[in-house]
mmCIF file with all atom_site columns, C-alpha atoms in Angstrom:
data_model
loop_
_atom_site.group_PDB
_atom_site.id
_atom_site.type_symbol
_atom_site.label_atom_id
_atom_site.label_alt_id
_atom_site.label_comp_id
_atom_site.label_asym_id
_atom_site.label_entity_id
_atom_site.label_seq_id
_atom_site.pdbx_PDB_ins_code
_atom_site.Cartn_x
_atom_site.Cartn_y
_atom_site.Cartn_z
_atom_site.occupancy
_atom_site.B_iso_or_equiv
_atom_site.pdbx_formal_charge
_atom_site.auth_seq_id
_atom_site.auth_comp_id
_atom_site.auth_asym_id
_atom_site.auth_atom_id
_atom_site.pdbx_PDB_model_num
ATOM 1   C CA . MET A 1 1   ? 0.000   0.000   0.000  1.00 0.00 ? 6   MET A CA 1
ATOM 2   C CA . PHE A 1 2   ? 2.228   2.780   1.216  1.00 0.00 ? 7   PHE A CA 1
ATOM 3   C CA . ASP A 1 3   ? 5.509   3.071   2.940  1.00 0.00 ? 8   ASP A CA 1
ATOM 4   C CA . LEU A 1 4   ? 6.905   5.845   5.020  1.00 0.00 ? 9   LEU A CA 1
ATOM 5   C CA . LYS A 1 5   ? 10.231  6.128   3.215  1.00 0.00 ? 10  LYS A CA 1
ATOM 6   C CA . THR A 1 6   ? 9.279   9.682   2.315  1.00 0.00 ? 11  THR A CA 1
ATOM 7   C CA . TYR A 1 7   ? 11.130  12.101  4.524  1.00 0.00 ? 12  TYR A CA 1
ATOM 8   C CA . TYR A 1 8   ? 8.902   14.330  6.606  1.00 0.00 ? 13  TYR A CA 1
ATOM 9   C CA . GLU A 1 9   ? 10.658  17.385  7.960  1.00 0.00 ? 14  GLU A CA 1
ATOM 10  C CA . ASN A 1 10  ? 8.343   17.842  10.947 1.00 0.00 ? 15  ASN A CA 1
ATOM 11  C CA . PHE A 1 11  ? 7.476   14.240  11.822 1.00 0.00 ? 16  PHE A CA 1
ATOM 12  C CA . ALA A 1 12  ? 9.751   11.676  13.377 1.00 0.00 ? 17  ALA A CA 1
ATOM 13  C CA . LEU A 1 13  ? 8.457   8.516   11.710 1.00 0.00 ? 18  LEU A CA 1
ATOM 14  C CA . ASP A 1 14  ? 10.823  5.578   11.956 1.00 0.00 ? 19  ASP A CA 1
ATOM 15  C CA . ASN A 1 15  ? 10.538  2.764   9.401  1.00 0.00 ? 20  ASN A CA 1
ATOM 16  C CA . GLU A 1 16  ? 11.923  0.246   11.860 1.00 0.00 ? 21  GLU A CA 1
ATOM 17  C CA . THR A 1 17  ? 8.793   0.442   14.023 1.00 0.00 ? 22  THR A CA 1
ATOM 18  C CA . VAL A 1 18  ? 5.359   -0.885  13.183 1.00 0.00 ? 23  VAL A CA 1
ATOM 19  C CA . SER A 1 19  ? 4.202   0.922   10.083 1.00 0.00 ? 24  SER A CA 1
ATOM 20  C CA . LEU A 1 20  ? 0.951   2.800   9.834  1.00 0.00 ? 25  LEU A CA 1
ATOM 21  C CA . THR A 1 21  ? -0.269  0.274   7.271  1.00 0.00 ? 26  THR A CA 1
ATOM 22  C CA . VAL A 1 22  ? -0.140  -2.487  9.845  1.00 0.00 ? 27  VAL A CA 1
ATOM 23  C CA . ILE A 1 23  ? -1.988  -0.336  12.377 1.00 0.00 ? 28  ILE A CA 1
ATOM 24  C CA . VAL A 1 24  ? -4.726  0.591   9.875  1.00 0.00 ? 29  VAL A CA 1
ATOM 25  C CA . TRP A 1 25  ? -5.220  -3.027  8.823  1.00 0.00 ? 30  TRP A CA 1
ATOM 26  C CA . ALA A 1 26  ? -5.182  -4.270  12.426 1.00 0.00 ? 31  ALA A CA 1
ATOM 27  C CA . ILE A 1 27  ? -7.944  -1.812  13.298 1.00 0.00 ? 32  ILE A CA 1
ATOM 28  C CA . CYS A 1 28  ? -9.925  -2.906  10.227 1.00 0.00 ? 33  CYS A CA 1
ATOM 29  C CA . ILE A 1 29  ? -9.608  -6.586  11.101 1.00 0.00 ? 34  ILE A CA 1
ATOM 30  C CA . GLY A 1 30  ? -10.446 -5.922  14.760 1.00 0.00 ? 35  GLY A CA 1
ATOM 31  C CA . LEU A 1 31  ? -13.578 -3.976  13.873 1.00 0.00 ? 36  LEU A CA 1
ATOM 32  C CA . SER A 1 32  ? -14.685 -6.646  11.398 1.00 0.00 ? 37  SER A CA 1
ATOM 33  C CA . LEU A 1 33  ? -14.208 -9.429  13.940 1.00 0.00 ? 38  LEU A CA 1
ATOM 34  C CA . GLY A 1 34  ? -16.072 -7.361  16.531 1.00 0.00 ? 39  GLY A CA 1
ATOM 35  C CA . VAL A 1 35  ? -19.044 -6.903  14.199 1.00 0.00 ? 40  VAL A CA 1
ATOM 36  C CA . ILE A 1 36  ? -19.093 -10.616 13.346 1.00 0.00 ? 41  ILE A CA 1
ATOM 37  C CA . PHE A 1 37  ? -18.889 -11.633 17.018 1.00 0.00 ? 42  PHE A CA 1
ATOM 38  C CA . TYR A 1 38  ? -21.637 -9.163  17.948 1.00 0.00 ? 43  TYR A CA 1
ATOM 39  C CA . THR A 1 39  ? -23.853 -10.536 15.152 1.00 0.00 ? 44  THR A CA 1
ATOM 40  C CA . PHE A 1 40  ? -23.468 -14.143 16.291 1.00 0.00 ? 45  PHE A CA 1
ATOM 41  C CA . SER A 1 41  ? -23.992 -13.177 19.926 1.00 0.00 ? 46  SER A CA 1
ATOM 42  C CA . ARG A 1 42  ? -27.147 -11.231 19.132 1.00 0.00 ? 47  ARG A CA 1
ATOM 43  C CA . HIS A 1 43  ? -28.448 -14.048 16.920 1.00 0.00 ? 48  HIS A CA 1
ATOM 44  C CA . CYS A 1 44  ? -28.005 -16.612 19.729 1.00 0.00 ? 49  CYS A CA 1
ATOM 45  C CA . ALA A 1 45  ? -29.713 -14.331 22.243 1.00 0.00 ? 50  ALA A CA 1
ATOM 46  C CA . SER A 1 46  ? -32.613 -13.519 19.939 1.00 0.00 ? 51  SER A CA 1
ATOM 47  C CA . GLY A 1 47  ? -33.266 -17.210 19.286 1.00 0.00 ? 52  GLY A CA 1
ATOM 48  C CA . ILE A 1 48  ? -33.793 -18.112 22.937 1.00 0.00 ? 53  ILE A CA 1
ATOM 49  C CA . VAL A 1 49  ? -35.802 -14.934 23.612 1.00 0.00 ? 54  VAL A CA 1
ATOM 50  C CA . LYS A 1 50  ? -38.127 -15.709 20.674 1.00 0.00 ? 55  LYS A CA 1
ATOM 51  C CA . LYS A 1 51  ? -38.719 -19.277 21.835 1.00 0.00 ? 56  LYS A CA 1
ATOM 52  C CA . LEU A 1 52  ? -39.258 -18.373 25.490 1.00 0.00 ? 57  LEU A CA 1
ATOM 53  C CA . GLY A 1 53  ? -41.290 -15.286 24.585 1.00 0.00 ? 58  GLY A CA 1
ATOM 54  C CA . THR A 1 54  ? -44.251 -17.251 23.264 1.00 0.00 ? 59  THR A CA 1
ATOM 55  C CA . GLY A 1 55  ? -45.963 -16.895 26.651 1.00 0.00 ? 60  GLY A CA 1
ATOM 56  C CA . GLU A 1 56  ? -45.837 -20.597 27.562 1.00 0.00 ? 61  GLU A CA 1
ATOM 57  C CA . TYR A 1 57  ? -42.700 -20.304 29.685 1.00 0.00 ? 62  TYR A CA 1
ATOM 58  C CA . ASN A 1 58  ? -43.385 -17.348 31.964 1.00 0.00 ? 63  ASN A CA 1
ATOM 59  C CA . SER A 1 59  ? -42.993 -18.613 35.552 1.00 0.00 ? 64  SER A CA 1
ATOM 60  C CA . LYS A 1 60  ? -41.007 -21.036 37.713 1.00 0.00 ? 65  LYS A CA 1
ATOM 61  C CA . GLU A 1 61  ? -43.753 -23.619 37.218 1.00 0.00 ? 66  GLU A CA 1
ATOM 62  C CA . LYS A 1 62  ? -43.730 -23.276 33.415 1.00 0.00 ? 67  LYS A CA 1
ATOM 63  C CA . THR A 1 63  ? -40.142 -23.739 32.277 1.00 0.00 ? 68  THR A CA 1
ATOM 64  C CA . ALA A 1 64  ? -38.234 -25.258 29.376 1.00 0.00 ? 69  ALA A CA 1
ATOM 65  C CA . THR A 1 65  ? -34.769 -26.697 28.924 1.00 0.00 ? 70  THR A CA 1
ATOM 66  C CA . LEU A 1 66  ? -32.601 -25.781 25.963 1.00 0.00 ? 71  LEU A CA 1
ATOM 67  C CA . ALA A 1 67  ? -33.126 -29.263 24.508 1.00 0.00 ? 72  ALA A CA 1
ATOM 68  C CA . SER A 1 68  ? -36.923 -28.964 24.707 1.00 0.00 ? 73  SER A CA 1
ATOM 69  C CA . LEU A 1 69  ? -36.694 -25.602 22.931 1.00 0.00 ? 74  LEU A CA 1
ATOM 70  C CA . GLY A 1 70  ? -34.534 -27.149 20.222 1.00 0.00 ? 75  GLY A CA 1
ATOM 71  C CA . ILE A 1 71  ? -31.563 -24.924 21.022 1.00 0.00 ? 76  ILE A CA 1
ATOM 72  C CA . LYS A 1 72  ? -28.005 -26.231 21.138 1.00 0.00 ? 77  LYS A CA 1
ATOM 73  C CA . ALA A 1 73  ? -26.005 -25.065 24.152 1.00 0.00 ? 78  ALA A CA 1
ATOM 74  C CA . SER A 1 74  ? -23.223 -23.378 22.205 1.00 0.00 ? 79  SER A CA 1
ATOM 75  C CA . PRO A 1 75  ? -20.308 -21.764 24.047 1.00 0.00 ? 80  PRO A CA 1
ATOM 76  C CA . LEU A 1 76  ? -21.533 -18.355 22.911 1.00 0.00 ? 81  LEU A CA 1
ATOM 77  C CA . LEU A 1 77  ? -25.001 -18.976 24.346 1.00 0.00 ? 82  LEU A CA 1
ATOM 78  C CA . LYS A 1 78  ? -23.518 -20.285 27.589 1.00 0.00 ? 83  LYS A CA 1
ATOM 79  C CA . LYS A 1 79  ? -21.448 -17.128 27.871 1.00 0.00 ? 84  LYS A CA 1
ATOM 80  C CA . SER A 1 80  ? -24.519 -14.982 27.177 1.00 0.00 ? 85  SER A CA 1
ATOM 81  C CA . LEU A 1 81  ? -26.494 -16.771 29.902 1.00 0.00 ? 86  LEU A CA 1
ATOM 82  C CA . GLY A 1 82  ? -23.776 -16.337 32.533 1.00 0.00 ? 87  GLY A CA 1
ATOM 83  C CA . ASP A 1 83  ? -24.166 -14.293 35.704 1.00 0.00 ? 88  ASP A CA 1
ATOM 84  C CA . GLY A 1 84  ? -24.255 -10.545 35.160 1.00 0.00 ? 89  GLY A CA 1
ATOM 85  C CA . LYS A 1 85  ? -24.792 -10.746 31.400 1.00 0.00 ? 90  LYS A CA 1
ATOM 86  C CA . PRO A 1 86  ? -27.546 -8.673  29.740 1.00 0.00 ? 91  PRO A CA 1
ATOM 87  C CA . LEU A 1 87  ? -29.512 -11.744 28.623 1.00 0.00 ? 92  LEU A CA 1
ATOM 88  C CA . ARG A 1 88  ? -29.702 -13.049 32.202 1.00 0.00 ? 93  ARG A CA 1
ATOM 89  C CA . ARG A 1 89  ? -31.410 -9.842  33.317 1.00 0.00 ? 94  ARG A CA 1
ATOM 90  C CA . TYR A 1 90  ? -34.456 -11.097 31.429 1.00 0.00 ? 95  TYR A CA 1
ATOM 91  C CA . ILE A 1 91  ? -34.200 -14.887 31.233 1.00 0.00 ? 96  ILE A CA 1
ATOM 92  C CA . GLN A 1 92  ? -34.347 -16.629 34.600 1.00 0.00 ? 97  GLN A CA 1
ATOM 93  C CA . ILE A 1 93  ? -33.287 -20.121 35.663 1.00 0.00 ? 98  ILE A CA 1
ATOM 94  C CA . ALA A 1 94  ? -35.889 -21.880 37.825 1.00 0.00 ? 99  ALA A CA 1
ATOM 95  C CA . ASN A 1 95  ? -33.607 -24.591 39.243 1.00 0.00 ? 100 ASN A CA 1
ATOM 96  C CA . LEU A 1 96  ? -30.541 -22.435 39.842 1.00 0.00 ? 101 LEU A CA 1
ATOM 97  C CA . GLU A 1 97  ? -29.147 -24.465 42.766 1.00 0.00 ? 102 GLU A CA 1
ATOM 98  C CA . GLU A 1 98  ? -29.375 -27.772 40.880 1.00 0.00 ? 103 GLU A CA 1
ATOM 99  C CA . CYS A 1 99  ? -27.481 -26.394 37.885 1.00 0.00 ? 104 CYS A CA 1
ATOM 100 C CA . LEU A 1 100 ? -24.674 -24.744 39.812 1.00 0.00 ? 105 LEU A CA 1
ATOM 101 C CA . ILE A 1 101 ? -21.272 -26.351 39.172 1.00 0.00 ? 106 ILE A CA 1
ATOM 102 C CA . GLU A 1 102 ? -18.833 -25.924 42.040 1.00 0.00 ? 107 GLU A CA 1
ATOM 103 C CA . ARG A 1 103 ? -15.688 -24.020 41.066 1.00 0.00 ? 108 ARG A CA 1
ATOM 104 C CA . LYS A 1 104 ? -12.394 -24.859 42.683 1.00 0.00 ? 109 LYS A CA 1
ATOM 105 C CA . LYS A 1 105 ? -10.695 -21.930 44.361 1.00 0.00 ? 110 LYS A CA 1
ATOM 106 C CA . GLY A 1 106 ? -7.388  -22.046 42.539 1.00 0.00 ? 111 GLY A CA 1
ATOM 107 C CA . PHE A 1 107 ? -4.830  -19.877 40.846 1.00 0.00 ? 112 PHE A CA 1
ATOM 108 C CA . LEU A 1 108 ? -7.221  -18.585 38.169 1.00 0.00 ? 113 LEU A CA 1
ATOM 109 C CA . ASN A 1 109 ? -9.694  -17.450 40.823 1.00 0.00 ? 114 ASN A CA 1
ATOM 110 C CA . GLY A 1 110 ? -6.891  -15.601 42.627 1.00 0.00 ? 115 GLY A CA 1
ATOM 111 C CA . ILE A 1 111 ? -5.887  -13.781 39.447 1.00 0.00 ? 116 ILE A CA 1
ATOM 112 C CA . TYR A 1 112 ? -9.529  -12.910 38.724 1.00 0.00 ? 117 TYR A CA 1
ATOM 113 C CA . ARG A 1 113 ? -10.048 -11.669 42.282 1.00 0.00 ? 118 ARG A CA 1
ATOM 114 C CA . PHE A 1 114 ? -6.865  -9.575  42.099 1.00 0.00 ? 119 PHE A CA 1
ATOM 115 C CA . PHE A 1 115 ? -8.011  -7.714  38.986 1.00 0.00 ? 120 PHE A CA 1
ATOM 116 C CA . ARG A 1 116 ? -11.789 -7.669  39.510 1.00 0.00 ? 121 ARG A CA 1
ATOM 117 C CA . GLY A 1 117 ? -12.078 -7.722  43.295 1.00 0.00 ? 122 GLY A CA 1
ATOM 118 C CA . GLU A 1 118 ? -14.475 -10.672 43.236 1.00 0.00 ? 123 GLU A CA 1
ATOM 119 C CA . ASP A 1 119 ? -14.494 -14.421 42.678 1.00 0.00 ? 124 ASP A CA 1
ATOM 120 C CA . LEU A 1 120 ? -14.978 -16.005 39.283 1.00 0.00 ? 125 LEU A CA 1
ATOM 121 C CA . PRO A 1 121 ? -18.614 -15.962 38.134 1.00 0.00 ? 126 PRO A CA 1
ATOM 122 C CA . ASN A 1 122 ? -20.707 -19.046 38.792 1.00 0.00 ? 127 ASN A CA 1
ATOM 123 C CA . LYS A 1 123 ? -20.701 -21.830 36.237 1.00 0.00 ? 128 LYS A CA 1
ATOM 124 C CA . TYR A 1 124 ? -23.912 -23.674 35.360 1.00 0.00 ? 129 TYR A CA 1
ATOM 125 C CA . ASP A 1 125 ? -24.862 -26.970 33.757 1.00 0.00 ? 130 ASP A CA 1
ATOM 126 C CA . PHE A 1 126 ? -27.136 -25.650 31.027 1.00 0.00 ? 131 PHE A CA 1
ATOM 127 C CA . LYS A 1 127 ? -28.292 -29.134 30.024 1.00 0.00 ? 132 LYS A CA 1
ATOM 128 C CA . LYS A 1 128 ? -30.229 -29.359 33.312 1.00 0.00 ? 133 LYS A CA 1
ATOM 129 C CA . ALA A 1 129 ? -31.242 -25.700 33.520 1.00 0.00 ? 134 ALA A CA 1
ATOM 130 C CA . GLU A 1 130 ? -34.924 -24.850 33.198 1.00 0.00 ? 135 GLU A CA 1
ATOM 131 C CA . PHE A 1 131 ? -35.446 -21.384 31.750 1.00 0.00 ? 136 PHE A CA 1
ATOM 132 C CA . TYR A 1 132 ? -38.377 -19.000 31.764 1.00 0.00 ? 137 TYR A CA 1
ATOM 133 C CA . LEU A 1 133 ? -39.035 -15.455 30.653 1.00 0.00 ? 138 LEU A CA 1
ATOM 134 C CA . PRO A 1 134 ? -41.265 -13.542 33.097 1.00 0.00 ? 139 PRO A CA 1
ATOM 135 C CA . ASP A 1 135 ? -44.191 -11.650 31.550 1.00 0.00 ? 140 ASP A CA 1
ATOM 136 C CA . ASP A 1 136 ? -42.978 -8.314  32.893 1.00 0.00 ? 141 ASP A CA 1
ATOM 137 C CA . ALA A 1 137 ? -39.539 -8.757  31.253 1.00 0.00 ? 142 ALA A CA 1
ATOM 138 C CA . ARG A 1 138 ? -40.798 -10.126 27.929 1.00 0.00 ? 143 ARG A CA 1
ATOM 139 C CA . PRO A 1 139 ? -41.525 -6.845  26.056 1.00 0.00 ? 144 PRO A CA 1
ATOM 140 C CA . THR A 1 140 ? -38.167 -5.348  27.013 1.00 0.00 ? 145 THR A CA 1
ATOM 141 C CA . ALA A 1 141 ? -36.270 -8.539  26.133 1.00 0.00 ? 146 ALA A CA 1
ATOM 142 C CA . GLU A 1 142 ? -38.025 -8.882  22.777 1.00 0.00 ? 147 GLU A CA 1
ATOM 143 C CA . THR A 1 143 ? -37.245 -5.268  21.931 1.00 0.00 ? 148 THR A CA 1
ATOM 144 C CA . ARG A 1 144 ? -33.626 -5.473  23.038 1.00 0.00 ? 149 ARG A CA 1
ATOM 145 C CA . PHE A 1 145 ? -32.790 -8.773  21.335 1.00 0.00 ? 150 PHE A CA 1
ATOM 146 C CA . GLU A 1 146 ? -34.928 -8.324  18.238 1.00 0.00 ? 151 GLU A CA 1
ATOM 147 C CA . THR A 1 147 ? -33.180 -8.965  14.927 1.00 0.00 ? 152 THR A CA 1
ATOM 148 C CA . LYS A 1 148 ? -34.683 -7.221  11.932 1.00 0.00 ? 153 LYS A CA 1
ATOM 149 C CA . GLY A 1 149 ? -33.613 -8.216  8.458  1.00 0.00 ? 154 GLY A CA 1
ATOM 150 C CA . SER A 1 150 ? -30.565 -10.350 7.937  1.00 0.00 ? 155 SER A CA 1
ATOM 151 C CA . PRO A 1 151 ? -27.943 -9.824  10.644 1.00 0.00 ? 156 PRO A CA 1
ATOM 152 C CA . TYR A 1 152 ? -25.368 -11.766 8.646  1.00 0.00 ? 157 TYR A CA 1
ATOM 153 C CA . LEU A 1 153 ? -25.831 -9.510  5.616  1.00 0.00 ? 158 LEU A CA 1
ATOM 154 C CA . THR A 1 154 ? -25.384 -6.480  7.859  1.00 0.00 ? 159 THR A CA 1
ATOM 155 C CA . ALA A 1 155 ? -22.170 -7.942  9.310  1.00 0.00 ? 160 ALA A CA 1
ATOM 156 C CA . LEU A 1 156 ? -20.875 -8.649  5.806  1.00 0.00 ? 161 LEU A CA 1
ATOM 157 C CA . LEU A 1 157 ? -21.693 -5.116  4.641  1.00 0.00 ? 162 LEU A CA 1
ATOM 158 C CA . PHE A 1 158 ? -19.956 -3.560  7.654  1.00 0.00 ? 163 PHE A CA 1
ATOM 159 C CA . SER A 1 159 ? -16.895 -5.756  7.104  1.00 0.00 ? 164 SER A CA 1
ATOM 160 C CA . ILE A 1 160 ? -16.744 -4.637  3.468  1.00 0.00 ? 165 ILE A CA 1
ATOM 161 C CA . LEU A 1 161 ? -17.145 -1.015  4.582  1.00 0.00 ? 166 LEU A CA 1
ATOM 162 C CA . PHE A 1 162 ? -14.236 -1.383  7.028  1.00 0.00 ? 167 PHE A CA 1
ATOM 163 C CA . LEU A 1 163 ? -12.145 -2.975  4.268  1.00 0.00 ? 168 LEU A CA 1
ATOM 164 C CA . LEU A 1 164 ? -12.862 -0.091  1.902  1.00 0.00 ? 169 LEU A CA 1
ATOM 165 C CA . CYS A 1 165 ? -12.031 2.436   4.629  1.00 0.00 ? 170 CYS A CA 1
ATOM 166 C CA . ALA A 1 166 ? -8.723  0.687   5.315  1.00 0.00 ? 171 ALA A CA 1
ATOM 167 C CA . VAL A 1 167 ? -7.809  0.716   1.626  1.00 0.00 ? 172 VAL A CA 1
ATOM 168 C CA . GLY A 1 168 ? -8.789  4.387   1.337  1.00 0.00 ? 173 GLY A CA 1
ATOM 169 C CA . ILE A 1 169 ? -6.796  5.364   4.412  1.00 0.00 ? 174 ILE A CA 1
ATOM 170 C CA . SER A 1 170 ? -3.804  3.354   3.177  1.00 0.00 ? 175 SER A CA 1
ATOM 171 C CA . PHE A 1 171 ? -3.724  5.379   -0.040 1.00 0.00 ? 176 PHE A CA 1
ATOM 172 C CA . CYS A 1 172 ? -4.671  8.781   1.407  1.00 0.00 ? 177 CYS A CA 1
ATOM 173 C CA . LEU A 1 173 ? -2.556  8.852   4.573  1.00 0.00 ? 178 LEU A CA 1
ATOM 174 C CA . PRO A 1 174 ? 0.822   9.543   2.903  1.00 0.00 ? 179 PRO A CA 1
ATOM 175 C CA . LYS A 1 175 ? -0.667  12.478  0.984  1.00 0.00 ? 180 LYS A CA 1
ATOM 176 C CA . LEU A 1 176 ? -2.289  13.830  4.145  1.00 0.00 ? 181 LEU A CA 1
ATOM 177 C CA . LEU A 1 177 ? 1.015   13.551  6.018  1.00 0.00 ? 182 LEU A CA 1
ATOM 178 C CA . GLU A 1 178 ? 2.780   15.425  3.198  1.00 0.00 ? 183 GLU A CA 1
ATOM 179 C CA . LEU A 1 179 ? 0.115   18.134  3.301  1.00 0.00 ? 184 LEU A CA 1
ATOM 180 C CA . VAL A 1 180 ? 0.320   18.547  7.069  1.00 0.00 ? 185 VAL A CA 1
ATOM 181 C CA . ASP A 1 181 ? 4.124   18.537  6.913  1.00 0.00 ? 186 ASP A CA 1
ATOM 182 C CA . ALA A 1 182 ? 4.057   21.278  4.262  1.00 0.00 ? 187 ALA A CA 1
ATOM 183 C CA . MET A 1 183 ? 1.566   23.323  6.334  1.00 0.00 ? 188 MET A CA 1
ATOM 184 C CA . ILE A 1 184 ? 3.765   23.089  9.427  1.00 0.00 ? 189 ILE A CA 1
ATOM 185 C CA . SER A 1 185 ? 6.856   24.041  7.409  1.00 0.00 ? 190 SER A CA 1
ATOM 186 C CA . ALA A 1 186 ? 5.037   27.035  5.914  1.00 0.00 ? 191 ALA A CA 1
ATOM 187 C CA . TYR A 1 187 ? 3.877   28.128  9.362  1.00 0.00 ? 192 TYR A CA 1
ATOM 188 C CA . LYS A 1 188 ? 7.424   27.855  10.750 1.00 0.00 ? 193 LYS A CA 1
ATOM 189 C CA . ASN A 1 189 ? 8.796   29.977  7.886  1.00 0.00 ? 194 ASN A CA 1
ATOM 190 C CA . LEU A 1 190 ? 6.420   32.875  8.568  1.00 0.00 ? 195 LEU A CA 1
#
């Protein structure tokens, strides 16, 4: 794309360090991966909210397991249903004590406690868990986790947009640096 072999009088840009091209492309790739991860996460959350939001599963007496809903317990869904996650503010687990998996207090917990000030979050056996969506939380959950249109098409379009921005920046940045360098030189010579 571009290199910084051009000498800039007012900028100290060293070619031995990470070039701006690498930084621009790393940001592009990071944003694209973030959009893709967000899309999959939202799709998983919307699936369980749609199935529980039918009105059948609205109390501790009327619950459903993931298997009975026809939902596979993917790692992404398990992460979304963990303690303190936005999806768990709406979807409740009726048999919480039965599903709790005891965590060993080891090195990882000590590291987590050092940085977060609390123990690791609880871990649950989601194959046994019986979920329900209370009636008072259903409208908010359906609105928050609603997916209109095709989320995968949106993710693809955003990834293409980020790619085009990265290419544009890669070609325009050297010219912008030359322009700014010339402006600073002109200002200094006044």
